[in-house]
Coordinates of C-alpha atoms in Angstrom, one line a residue:
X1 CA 35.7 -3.0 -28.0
X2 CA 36.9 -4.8 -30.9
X3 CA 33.8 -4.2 -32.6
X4 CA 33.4 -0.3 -32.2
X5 CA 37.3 -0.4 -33.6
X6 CA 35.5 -2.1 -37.0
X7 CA 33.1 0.1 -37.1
X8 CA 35.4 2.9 -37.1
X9 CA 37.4 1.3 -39.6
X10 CA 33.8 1.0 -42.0
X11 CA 33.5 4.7 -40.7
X12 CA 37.0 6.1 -42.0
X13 CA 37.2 3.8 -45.5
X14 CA 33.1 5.0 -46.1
X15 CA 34.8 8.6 -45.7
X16 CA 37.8 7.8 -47.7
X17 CA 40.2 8.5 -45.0
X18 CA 43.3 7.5 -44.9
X19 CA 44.1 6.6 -41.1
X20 CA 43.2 6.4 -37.5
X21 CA 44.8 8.5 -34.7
X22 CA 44.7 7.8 -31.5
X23 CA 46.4 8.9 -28.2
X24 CA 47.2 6.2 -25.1
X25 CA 48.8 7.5 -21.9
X26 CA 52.6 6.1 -22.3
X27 CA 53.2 4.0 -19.3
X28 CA 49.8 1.6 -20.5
X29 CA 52.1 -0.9 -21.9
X30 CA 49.5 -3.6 -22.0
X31 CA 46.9 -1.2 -23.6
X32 CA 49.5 0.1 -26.1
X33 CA 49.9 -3.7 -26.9
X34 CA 46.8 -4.4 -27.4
X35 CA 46.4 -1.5 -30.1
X36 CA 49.1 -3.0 -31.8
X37 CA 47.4 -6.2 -31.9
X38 CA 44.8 -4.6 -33.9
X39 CA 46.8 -2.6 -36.5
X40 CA 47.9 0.6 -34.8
X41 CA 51.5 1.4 -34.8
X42 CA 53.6 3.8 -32.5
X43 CA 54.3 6.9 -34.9
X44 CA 57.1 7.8 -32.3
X45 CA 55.1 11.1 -31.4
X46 CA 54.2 11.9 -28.1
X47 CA 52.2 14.4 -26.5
X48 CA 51.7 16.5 -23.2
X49 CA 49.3 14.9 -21.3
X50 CA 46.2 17.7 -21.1
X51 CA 45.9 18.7 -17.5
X52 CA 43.0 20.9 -16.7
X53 CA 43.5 22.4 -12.5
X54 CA 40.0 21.9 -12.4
X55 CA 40.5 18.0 -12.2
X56 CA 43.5 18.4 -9.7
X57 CA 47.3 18.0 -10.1
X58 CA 48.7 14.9 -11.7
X59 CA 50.9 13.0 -8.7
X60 CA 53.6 12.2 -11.6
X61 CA 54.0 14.3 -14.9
X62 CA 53.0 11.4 -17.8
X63 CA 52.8 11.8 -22.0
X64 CA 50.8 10.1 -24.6
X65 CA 51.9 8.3 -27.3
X66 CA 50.2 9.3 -30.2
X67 CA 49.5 6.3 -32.3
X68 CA 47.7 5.4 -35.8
X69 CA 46.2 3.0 -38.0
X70 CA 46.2 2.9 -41.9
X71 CA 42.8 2.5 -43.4
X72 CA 42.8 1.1 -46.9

């Protein structure tokens, strides 16, 4: 995993973006940690969770926590 998160790092500066976005499901503590670990930051945002009914109904309502990493 680590090395897919390099790559997209090569990918993003090649491009000349400026950051990373991603999304983690709020109550993944340990995952949001480990993002963390590896230059994300939480941006305080979070997000409905997408629930399609074709997939069935969530047993609990849950948010992501939108989260990103600068890419220099």
């Amino acid at each position: 995993m680590a090395e897919l998160l390099l790559e997209a790092d090569n990918y993003c500066r090649q491009r000349k973006l400026k950051a990373i976005e991603i999304t983690v499901i709020t109550s993944r503590h340990e995952l949001i940690d480990w993002y963390k670990r590896r230059g994300f930051y939480d941006t305080g945002e979070k997000r409905a969770f997408p629930i399609h009914p074709k997939f069935g109904v969530a047993k609990q309502p849950f948010d992501l926590t939108v989260m990103n990493k600068d890419v220099f």
